Coordinates of C-alpha atoms and ligand atoms in Angstrom, one line a residue:
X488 CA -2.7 -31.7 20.7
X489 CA -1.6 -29.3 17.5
X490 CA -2.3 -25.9 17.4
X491 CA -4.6 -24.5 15.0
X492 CA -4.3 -20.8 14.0
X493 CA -6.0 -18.8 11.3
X494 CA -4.7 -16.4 10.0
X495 CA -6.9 -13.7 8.3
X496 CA -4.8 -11.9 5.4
X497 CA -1.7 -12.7 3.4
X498 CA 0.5 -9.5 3.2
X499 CA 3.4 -8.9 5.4
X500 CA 1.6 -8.8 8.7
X501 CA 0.0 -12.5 7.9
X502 CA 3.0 -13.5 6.6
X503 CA 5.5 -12.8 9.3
X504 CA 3.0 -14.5 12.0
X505 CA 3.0 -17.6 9.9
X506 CA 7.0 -17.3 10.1
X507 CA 7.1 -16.6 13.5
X508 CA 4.9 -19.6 14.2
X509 CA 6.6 -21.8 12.5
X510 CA 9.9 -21.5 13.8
X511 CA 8.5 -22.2 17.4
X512 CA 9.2 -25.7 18.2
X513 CA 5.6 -26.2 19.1
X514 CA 3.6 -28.0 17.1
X515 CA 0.8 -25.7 15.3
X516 CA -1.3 -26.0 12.3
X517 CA -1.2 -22.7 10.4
X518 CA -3.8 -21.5 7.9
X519 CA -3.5 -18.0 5.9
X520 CA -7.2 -17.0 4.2
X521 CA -7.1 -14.5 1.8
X522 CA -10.0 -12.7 0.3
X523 CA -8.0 -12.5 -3.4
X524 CA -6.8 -15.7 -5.5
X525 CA -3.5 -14.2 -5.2
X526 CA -1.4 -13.7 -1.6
X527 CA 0.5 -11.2 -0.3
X528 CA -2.1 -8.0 0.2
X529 CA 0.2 -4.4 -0.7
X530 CA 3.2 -6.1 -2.0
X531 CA 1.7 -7.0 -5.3
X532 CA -1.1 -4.4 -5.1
X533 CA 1.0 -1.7 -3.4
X534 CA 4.3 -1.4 -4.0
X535 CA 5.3 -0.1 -7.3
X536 CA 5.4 -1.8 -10.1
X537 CA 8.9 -0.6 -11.3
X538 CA 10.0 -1.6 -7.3
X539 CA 10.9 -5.1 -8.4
X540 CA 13.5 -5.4 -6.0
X541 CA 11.3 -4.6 -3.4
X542 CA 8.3 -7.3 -4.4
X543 CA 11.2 -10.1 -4.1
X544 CA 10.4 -10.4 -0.9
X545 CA 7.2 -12.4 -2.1
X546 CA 9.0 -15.4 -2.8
X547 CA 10.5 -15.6 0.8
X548 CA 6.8 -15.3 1.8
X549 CA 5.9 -17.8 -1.1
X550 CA 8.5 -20.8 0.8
X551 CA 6.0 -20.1 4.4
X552 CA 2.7 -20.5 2.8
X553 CA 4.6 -23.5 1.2
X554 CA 5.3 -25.5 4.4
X555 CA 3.2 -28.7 5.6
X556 CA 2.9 -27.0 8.8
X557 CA 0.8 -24.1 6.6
X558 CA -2.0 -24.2 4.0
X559 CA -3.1 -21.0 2.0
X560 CA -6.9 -20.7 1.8
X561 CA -7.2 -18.2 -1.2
X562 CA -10.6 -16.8 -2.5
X563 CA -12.1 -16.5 1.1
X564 CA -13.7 -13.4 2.1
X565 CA -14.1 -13.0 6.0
X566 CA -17.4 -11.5 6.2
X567 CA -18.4 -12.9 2.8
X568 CA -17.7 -16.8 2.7
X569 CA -17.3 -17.3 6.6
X570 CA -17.8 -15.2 9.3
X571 CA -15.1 -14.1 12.3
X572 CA -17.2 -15.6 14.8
X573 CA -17.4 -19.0 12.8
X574 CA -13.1 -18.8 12.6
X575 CA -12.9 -18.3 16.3
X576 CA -15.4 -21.3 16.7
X577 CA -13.0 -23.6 14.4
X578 CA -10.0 -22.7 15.7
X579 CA -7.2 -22.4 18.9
X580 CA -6.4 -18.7 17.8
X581 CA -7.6 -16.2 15.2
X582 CA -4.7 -13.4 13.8
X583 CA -6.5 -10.5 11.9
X584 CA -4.1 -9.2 9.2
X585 CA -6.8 -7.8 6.9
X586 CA -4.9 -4.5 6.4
X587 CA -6.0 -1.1 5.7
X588 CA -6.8 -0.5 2.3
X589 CA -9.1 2.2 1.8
X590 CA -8.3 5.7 0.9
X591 CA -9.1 8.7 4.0
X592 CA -10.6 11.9 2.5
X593 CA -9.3 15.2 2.1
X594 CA -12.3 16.7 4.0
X595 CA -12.6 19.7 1.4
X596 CA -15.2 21.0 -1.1
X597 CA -15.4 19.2 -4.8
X598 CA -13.6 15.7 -3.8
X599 CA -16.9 14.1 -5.6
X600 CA -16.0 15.2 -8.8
X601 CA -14.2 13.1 -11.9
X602 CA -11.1 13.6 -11.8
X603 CA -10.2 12.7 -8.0
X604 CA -8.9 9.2 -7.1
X605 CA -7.5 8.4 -3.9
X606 CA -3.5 6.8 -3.8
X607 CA -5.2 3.2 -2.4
X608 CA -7.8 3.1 -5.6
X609 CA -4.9 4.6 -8.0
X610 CA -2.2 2.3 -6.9
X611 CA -4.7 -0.7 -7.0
X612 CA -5.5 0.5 -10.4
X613 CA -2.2 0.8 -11.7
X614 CA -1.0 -2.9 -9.8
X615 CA -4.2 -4.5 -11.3
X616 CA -5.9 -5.5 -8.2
X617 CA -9.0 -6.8 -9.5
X618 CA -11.4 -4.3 -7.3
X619 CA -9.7 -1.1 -9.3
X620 CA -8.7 -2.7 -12.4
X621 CA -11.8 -1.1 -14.2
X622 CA -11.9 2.8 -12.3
X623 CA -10.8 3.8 -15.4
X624 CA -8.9 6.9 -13.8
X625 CA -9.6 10.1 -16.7
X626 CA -5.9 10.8 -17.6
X627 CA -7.1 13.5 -20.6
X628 CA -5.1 15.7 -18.8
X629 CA -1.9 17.9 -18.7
X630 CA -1.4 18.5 -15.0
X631 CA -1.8 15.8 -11.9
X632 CA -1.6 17.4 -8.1
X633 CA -0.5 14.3 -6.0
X634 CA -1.6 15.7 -2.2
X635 CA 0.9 14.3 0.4
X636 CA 4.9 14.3 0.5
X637 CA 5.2 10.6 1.2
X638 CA 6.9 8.1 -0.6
X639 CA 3.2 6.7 -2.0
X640 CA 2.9 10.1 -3.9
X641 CA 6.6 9.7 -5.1
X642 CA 5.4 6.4 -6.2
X643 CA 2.3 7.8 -8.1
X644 CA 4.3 10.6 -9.8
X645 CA 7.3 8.6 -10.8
X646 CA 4.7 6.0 -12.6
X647 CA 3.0 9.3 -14.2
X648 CA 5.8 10.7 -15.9
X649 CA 7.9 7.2 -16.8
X650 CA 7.8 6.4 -20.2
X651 CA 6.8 2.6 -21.9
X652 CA 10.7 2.4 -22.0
X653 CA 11.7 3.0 -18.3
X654 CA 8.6 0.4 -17.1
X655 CA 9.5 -2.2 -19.3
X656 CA 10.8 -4.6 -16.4
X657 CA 7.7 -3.5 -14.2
X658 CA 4.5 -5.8 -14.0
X659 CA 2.4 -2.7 -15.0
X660 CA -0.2 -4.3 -16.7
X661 CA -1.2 -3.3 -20.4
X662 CA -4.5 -1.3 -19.6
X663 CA -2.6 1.6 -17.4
X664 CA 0.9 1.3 -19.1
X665 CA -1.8 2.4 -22.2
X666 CA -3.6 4.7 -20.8
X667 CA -0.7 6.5 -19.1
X668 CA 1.6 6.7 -22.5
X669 CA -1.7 7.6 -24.1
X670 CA -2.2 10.4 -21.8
X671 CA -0.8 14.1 -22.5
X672 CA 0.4 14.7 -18.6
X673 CA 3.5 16.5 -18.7
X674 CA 3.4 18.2 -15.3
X675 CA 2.8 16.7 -11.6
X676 CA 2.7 18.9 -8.6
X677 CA 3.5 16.9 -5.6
X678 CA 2.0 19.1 -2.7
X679 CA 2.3 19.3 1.1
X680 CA 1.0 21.2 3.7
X681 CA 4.1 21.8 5.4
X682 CA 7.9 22.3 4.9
X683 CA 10.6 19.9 3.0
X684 CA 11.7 18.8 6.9
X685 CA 8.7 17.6 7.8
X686 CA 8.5 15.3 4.5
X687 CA 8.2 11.9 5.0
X688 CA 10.2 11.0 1.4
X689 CA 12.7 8.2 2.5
X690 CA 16.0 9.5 0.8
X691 CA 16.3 6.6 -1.9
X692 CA 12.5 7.5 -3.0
X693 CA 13.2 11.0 -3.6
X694 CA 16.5 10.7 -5.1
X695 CA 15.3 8.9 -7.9
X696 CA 13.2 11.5 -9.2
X697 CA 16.0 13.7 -10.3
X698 CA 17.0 10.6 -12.5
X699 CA 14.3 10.2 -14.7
X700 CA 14.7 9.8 -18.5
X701 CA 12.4 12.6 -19.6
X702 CA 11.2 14.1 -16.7
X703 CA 13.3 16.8 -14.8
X704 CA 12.0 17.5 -10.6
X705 CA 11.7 21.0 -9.4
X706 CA 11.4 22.6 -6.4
X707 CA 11.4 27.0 -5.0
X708 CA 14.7 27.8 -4.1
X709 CA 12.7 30.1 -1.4
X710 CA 10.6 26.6 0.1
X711 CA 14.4 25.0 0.9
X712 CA 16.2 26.2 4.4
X713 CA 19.7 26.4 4.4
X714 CA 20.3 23.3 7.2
X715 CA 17.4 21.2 9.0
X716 CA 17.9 23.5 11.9
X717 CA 17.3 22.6 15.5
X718 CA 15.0 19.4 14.9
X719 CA 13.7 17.2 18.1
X720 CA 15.5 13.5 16.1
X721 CA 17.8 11.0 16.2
X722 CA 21.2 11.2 14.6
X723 CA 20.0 8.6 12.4
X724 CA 16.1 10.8 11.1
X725 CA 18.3 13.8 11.0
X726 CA 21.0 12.2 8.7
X727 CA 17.6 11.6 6.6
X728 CA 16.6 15.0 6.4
X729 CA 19.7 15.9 5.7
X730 CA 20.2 14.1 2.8
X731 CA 16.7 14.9 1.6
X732 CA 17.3 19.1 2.1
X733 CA 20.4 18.2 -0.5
X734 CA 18.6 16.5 -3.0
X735 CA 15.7 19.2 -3.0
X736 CA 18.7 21.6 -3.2
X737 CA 20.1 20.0 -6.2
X738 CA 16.6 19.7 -7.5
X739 CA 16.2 23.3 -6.8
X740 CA 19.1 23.9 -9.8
X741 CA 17.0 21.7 -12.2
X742 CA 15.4 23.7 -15.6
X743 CA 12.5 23.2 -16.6
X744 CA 12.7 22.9 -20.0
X745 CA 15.2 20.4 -20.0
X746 CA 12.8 17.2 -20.1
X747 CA 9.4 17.2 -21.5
X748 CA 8.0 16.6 -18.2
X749 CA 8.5 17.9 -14.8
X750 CA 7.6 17.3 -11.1
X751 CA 7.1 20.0 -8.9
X752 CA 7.6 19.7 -5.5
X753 CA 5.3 22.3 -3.6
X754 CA 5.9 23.3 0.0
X755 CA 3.4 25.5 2.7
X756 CA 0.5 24.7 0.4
X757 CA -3.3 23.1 1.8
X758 CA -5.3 22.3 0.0
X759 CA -8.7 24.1 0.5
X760 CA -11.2 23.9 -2.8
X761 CA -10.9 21.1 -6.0
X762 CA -12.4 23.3 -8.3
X763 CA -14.2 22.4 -11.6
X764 CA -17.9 21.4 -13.1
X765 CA -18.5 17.8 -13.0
X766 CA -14.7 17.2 -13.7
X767 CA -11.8 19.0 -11.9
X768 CA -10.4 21.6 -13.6
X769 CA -8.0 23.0 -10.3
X770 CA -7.6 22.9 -7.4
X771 CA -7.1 25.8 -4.8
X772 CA -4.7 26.1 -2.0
X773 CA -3.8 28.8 0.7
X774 CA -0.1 29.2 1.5
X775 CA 1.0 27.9 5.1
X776 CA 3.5 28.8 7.7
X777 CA 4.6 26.6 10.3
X778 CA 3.9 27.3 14.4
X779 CA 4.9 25.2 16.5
X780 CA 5.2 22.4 14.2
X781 CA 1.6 22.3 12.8
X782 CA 0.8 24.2 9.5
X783 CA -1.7 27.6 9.7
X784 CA -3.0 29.1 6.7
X785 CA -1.5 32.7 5.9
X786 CA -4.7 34.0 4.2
X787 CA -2.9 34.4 1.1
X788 CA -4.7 31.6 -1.8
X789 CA -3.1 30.2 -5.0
X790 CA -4.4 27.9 -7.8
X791 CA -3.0 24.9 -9.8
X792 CA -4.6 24.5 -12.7
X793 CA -5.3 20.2 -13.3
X794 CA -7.7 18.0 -14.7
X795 CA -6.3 15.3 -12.0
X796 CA -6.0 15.3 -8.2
X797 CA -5.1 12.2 -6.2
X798 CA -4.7 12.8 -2.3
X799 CA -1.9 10.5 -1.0
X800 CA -2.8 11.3 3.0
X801 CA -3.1 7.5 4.2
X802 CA -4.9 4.4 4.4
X803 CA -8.1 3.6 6.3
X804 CA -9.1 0.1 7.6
X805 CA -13.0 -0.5 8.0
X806 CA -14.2 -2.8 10.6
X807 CA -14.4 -6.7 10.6
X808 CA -17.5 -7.6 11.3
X809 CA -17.4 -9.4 15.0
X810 CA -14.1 -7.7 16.4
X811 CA -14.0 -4.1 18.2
X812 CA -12.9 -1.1 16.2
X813 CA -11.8 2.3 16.8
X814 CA -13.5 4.8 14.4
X815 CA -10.9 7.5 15.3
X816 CA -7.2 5.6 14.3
X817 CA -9.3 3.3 12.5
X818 CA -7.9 0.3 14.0
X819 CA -9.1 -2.7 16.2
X820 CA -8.0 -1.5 19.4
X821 CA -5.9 -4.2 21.0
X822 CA -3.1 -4.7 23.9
X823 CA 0.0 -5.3 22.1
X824 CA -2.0 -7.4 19.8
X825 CA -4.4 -8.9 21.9
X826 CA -7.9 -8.2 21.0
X827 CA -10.0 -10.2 22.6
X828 CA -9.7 -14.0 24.2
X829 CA -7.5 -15.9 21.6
X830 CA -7.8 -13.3 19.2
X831 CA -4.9 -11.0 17.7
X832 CA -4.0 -7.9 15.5
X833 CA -1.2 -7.6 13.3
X834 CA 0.5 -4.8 10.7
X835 CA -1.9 -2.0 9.6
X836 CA -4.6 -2.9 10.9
X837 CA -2.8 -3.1 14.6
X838 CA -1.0 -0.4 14.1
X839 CA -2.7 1.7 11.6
X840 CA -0.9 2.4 8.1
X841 CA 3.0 3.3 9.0
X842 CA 6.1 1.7 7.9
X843 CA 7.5 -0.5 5.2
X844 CA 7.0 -4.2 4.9
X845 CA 9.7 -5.1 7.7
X846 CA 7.8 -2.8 10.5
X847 CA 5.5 -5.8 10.3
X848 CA 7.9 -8.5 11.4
X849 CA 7.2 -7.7 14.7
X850 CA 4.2 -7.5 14.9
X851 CA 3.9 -11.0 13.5
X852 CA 6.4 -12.4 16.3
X853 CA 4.8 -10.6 19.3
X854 CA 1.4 -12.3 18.2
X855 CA 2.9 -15.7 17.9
X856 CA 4.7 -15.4 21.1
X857 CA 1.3 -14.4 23.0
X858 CA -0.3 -16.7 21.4
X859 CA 1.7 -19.8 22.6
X860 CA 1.5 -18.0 25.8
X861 CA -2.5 -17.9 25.7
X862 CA -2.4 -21.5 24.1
X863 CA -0.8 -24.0 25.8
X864 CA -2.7 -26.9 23.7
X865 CA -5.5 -27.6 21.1
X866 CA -8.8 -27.7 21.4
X867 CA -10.8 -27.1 18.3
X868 CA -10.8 -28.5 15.2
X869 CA -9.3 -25.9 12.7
X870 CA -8.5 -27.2 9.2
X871 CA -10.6 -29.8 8.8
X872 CA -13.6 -27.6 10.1
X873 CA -13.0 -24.6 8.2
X874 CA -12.5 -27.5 4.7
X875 CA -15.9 -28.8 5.5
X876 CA -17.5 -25.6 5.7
X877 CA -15.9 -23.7 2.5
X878 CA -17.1 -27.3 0.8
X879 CA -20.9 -26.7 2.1
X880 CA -21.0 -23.7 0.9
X881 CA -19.2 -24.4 -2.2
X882 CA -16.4 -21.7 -2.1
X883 CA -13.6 -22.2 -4.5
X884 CA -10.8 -22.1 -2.0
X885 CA -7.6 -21.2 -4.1
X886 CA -4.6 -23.2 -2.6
X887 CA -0.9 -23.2 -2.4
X888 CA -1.0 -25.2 -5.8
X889 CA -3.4 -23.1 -7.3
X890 CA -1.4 -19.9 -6.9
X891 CA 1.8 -21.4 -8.0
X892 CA -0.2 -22.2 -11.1
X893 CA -1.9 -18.5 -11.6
X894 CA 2.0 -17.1 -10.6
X895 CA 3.6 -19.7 -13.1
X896 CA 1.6 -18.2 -16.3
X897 CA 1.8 -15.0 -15.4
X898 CA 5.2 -15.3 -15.3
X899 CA 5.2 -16.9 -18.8
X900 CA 3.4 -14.7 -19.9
X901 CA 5.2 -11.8 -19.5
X902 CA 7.1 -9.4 -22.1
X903 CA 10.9 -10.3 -22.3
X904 CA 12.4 -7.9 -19.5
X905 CA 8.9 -7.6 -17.5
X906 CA 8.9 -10.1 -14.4
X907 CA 5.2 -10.8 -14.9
X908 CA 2.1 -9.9 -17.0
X909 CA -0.9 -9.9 -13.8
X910 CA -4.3 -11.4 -14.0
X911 CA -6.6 -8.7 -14.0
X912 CA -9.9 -10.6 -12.9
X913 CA -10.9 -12.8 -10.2
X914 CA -12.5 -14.9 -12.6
X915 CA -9.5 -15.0 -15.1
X916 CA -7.2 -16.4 -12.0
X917 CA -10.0 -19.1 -10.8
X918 CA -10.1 -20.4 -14.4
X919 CA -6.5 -20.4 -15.0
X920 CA -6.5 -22.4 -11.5
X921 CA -9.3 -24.9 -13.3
X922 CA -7.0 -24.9 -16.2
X923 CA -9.4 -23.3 -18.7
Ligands
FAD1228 C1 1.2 2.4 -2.2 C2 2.1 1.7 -1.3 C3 3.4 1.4 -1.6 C4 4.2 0.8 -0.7 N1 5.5 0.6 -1.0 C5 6.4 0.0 -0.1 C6 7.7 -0.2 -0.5 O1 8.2 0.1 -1.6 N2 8.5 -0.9 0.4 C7 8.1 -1.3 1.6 O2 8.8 -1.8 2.4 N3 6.8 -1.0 2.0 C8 5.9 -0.4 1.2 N4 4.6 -0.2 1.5 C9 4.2 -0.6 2.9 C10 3.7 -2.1 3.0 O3 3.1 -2.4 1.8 C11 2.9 -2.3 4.2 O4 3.7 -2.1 5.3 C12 2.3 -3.7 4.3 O5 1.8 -4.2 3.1 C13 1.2 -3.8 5.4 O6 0.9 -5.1 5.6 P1 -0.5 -5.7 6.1 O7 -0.2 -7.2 6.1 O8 -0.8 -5.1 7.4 O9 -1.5 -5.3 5.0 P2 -1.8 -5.7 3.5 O10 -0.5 -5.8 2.8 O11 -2.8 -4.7 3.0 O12 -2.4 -7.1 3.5 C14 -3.7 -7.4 4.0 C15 -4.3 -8.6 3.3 O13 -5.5 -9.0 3.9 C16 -6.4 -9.4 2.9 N5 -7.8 -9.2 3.4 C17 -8.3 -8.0 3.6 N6 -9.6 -8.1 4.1 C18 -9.8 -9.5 4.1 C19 -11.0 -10.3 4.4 N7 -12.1 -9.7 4.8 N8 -10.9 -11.6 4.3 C20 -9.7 -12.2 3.9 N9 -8.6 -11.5 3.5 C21 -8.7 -10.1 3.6 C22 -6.0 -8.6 1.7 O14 -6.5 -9.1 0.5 C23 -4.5 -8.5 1.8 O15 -3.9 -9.6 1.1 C24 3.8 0.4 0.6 C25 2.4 0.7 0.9 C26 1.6 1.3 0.0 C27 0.2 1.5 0.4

């Protein structure tokens, strides 16, 4: 008897188990349930929206929700509309792939003030994910500090200083495009608590910040070494720091004055105080050094002044009500993706919240391989269960159909060079799905 396997979140991780499942030659009914209207978790909510290229990838993903082997169930909250326990009831297998979207916290004095938004609310506001479309981040400010040297704070600092020109072929939506050009930033510090080695900037990232239109990147001469030194990594991480250590060099020769806007790459710095009333009005930081590869503070304290911090230090998951979780790596503790009997992990909330979109592809391929192992035929229901039980309780499931129709006006929608012009509302996308 067929298969049935649900499949708990449609980003990457969700997405590649589907694949791998499908191109087994057994014969498996497939469903993805996603808590938004719209699939595909951090690829339209995470990734940039002037990374085009990079959100292509949606339409491959679009084809596998697409099969008849596979039906998207859209507008279903696990833990809200139907619980875990209920799933694993319904069906042969259960895959979580709910991700890890919330924002961890810097741990010092003053992160309550206004003025402080984590990268997962900030990116979700600036991608329009209808949770953060209204934080309404205050941009009345001349200086941002970005806190992490990662390629999401690259991300948030590149969007800062772009002007309406340079993200006219992004699906930024109209609200943040507005209040960004509106905005009198000029200067963002991008700050990390050690050295330019131990930056996690993937070359192509950090490149393209020394060739924005009006914004020029900076970095201490003094904060650069002259080679990567004697570093513990393969030829091919070394190559990367390499090639990062030149672009900060060349970055290094950059003036000021030359662009109306700058980004300042600041090494050795921790953050220790956000300082400010009710809104931030700095933040303070005490110079590191590095011993033995962690970062110790020197004594010595600086201040940036800014009306804006947002710490960039990784993603959290938060437990799913009915599997196990680990409170330290925030993650559902599994065995190579096994959780529990006939239930799996996959992507960030497996693995915690490394890598780009194609790390997941394993992860989706090693859960479909154990669970044909663990499943050698159908038992339960699936589909037809889980259809009955949405309809009792009279959840508006969104379906394959029904995003095609949401992705086809957006896409009409849209300014000539801009791919698409995002729904900002779960309601918005359900009626355009009704056709009202
Ligand atoms: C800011 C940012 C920028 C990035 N940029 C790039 C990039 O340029 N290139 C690149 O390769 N990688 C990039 N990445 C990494 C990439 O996005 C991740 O590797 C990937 O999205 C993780 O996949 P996932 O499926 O585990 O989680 P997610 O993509 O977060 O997907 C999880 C899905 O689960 C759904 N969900 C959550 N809870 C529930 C629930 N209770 N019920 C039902 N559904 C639920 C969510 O709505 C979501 O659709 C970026 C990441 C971030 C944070």
């Amino acid at each position: 008897m067929t298969i049935s396997v649900a499949i708990i979140g449609s980003g990457p991780a969700g997405c590649y188990t589907a694949d791998a499942l499908l191109k087994s030659d057994v014969d498996v009914q497939i469903d993805v349930i996603d808590r938004l209207p719209t699939p595909f978790g951090l690829i339209r909510a995470g990734v940039a929206p002037d990374h085009q290229t990079t959100k292509k990838i949606q339409k491959k993903f679009g084809t596998t929700l697409a099969d008849p082997s596979v039906r998207y169930f859209g507008n279903v909250d696990v833990g809200r509309d139907i619980s875990l326990a209920e799933l694993r009831d319904m069906y042969d297998a259960v895959v979580l792939a709910v991700g890890a979207p919330y924002d961890h916290k810097l741990g010092i004095s003053g992160e309550d003030k206004t003025g402080v938004y984590g990268s997962a609310s900030f990116v979700g506001w600036y991608n329009a994910h209808p949770d953060l479309r209204d934080l309404n981040p205050a941009l009345d400010t001349k200086a941002v500090a970005v806190i992490g040297v990662g390629n999401v704070a690259i991300d948030v600092a590149r969007v800062l200083v772009k002007d309406e020109a340079e993200m006219a072929d992004s699906d930024l939506p109209a609200y943040a495009a507005k209040a960004i050009q509106n905005s009198p930033i000029t200067d963002v510090y991008i700050i990390g608590r050690r050295g330019p080695i131990e930056a996690k900037f993937t070359n192509v990232e950090l490149r393209e910040m020394g060739k924005l239109e009006h914004c020029v990147s900076l970095v201490d001469a003094d904060q650069l070494p002259d080679d990567v030194g004697d570093v513990d990594l393969s030829d091919r991480d070394k190559r990367l720091k390499e090639r990062n250590l030149n672009t900060l060099k060349e970055f290094a020769n950059s003036k000021p004055n030359d662009k109306p806007k700058r980004v300042h790459f600041v090494f050795y710095a921790s953050p220790v105080e956000i300082l400010g009333g009710d809104k931030v009005e700095g933040l303070k930081l005490e110079r590191t050094k590095i011993e033995e590869g962690r970062a110790v503070g020197t004594g010595e304290f600086f201040e940036i002044d800014c009306g804006l911090v947002i710490p960039a230090i990784g993603y959290r998951a938060t437990p799913v009500e009915g599997a196990p979780f680990d409170e330290r790596r925030c993650v559902v503790p599994n065995d190579d993706g096994r959780v529990d009997d006939r239930l799996y992990a996959v992507g960030w909330i497996k693995r915690g919240p490394t890598g780009v979109i194609a790390t997941n592809r394993p992860d989706g391929e090693i859960a479909a391989k154990h669970i044909l192992e663990d499943v050698q035929s159908g038992e339960k229901p699936g589909r037809s269960a889980l259809k009955k039980l949405l309809a009792k309780k009279s959840i508006q499931v969104v379906d394959i159909a029904g995003w095609q129709k949401i992705e086809k006006i957006e896409n009409e929608s849209a300014k000539p060079q801009a791919p698409r012009l995002k729904f900002e509302t779960v309601d918005d996308m359900l009626a355009a799905v009704n056709g009202s």
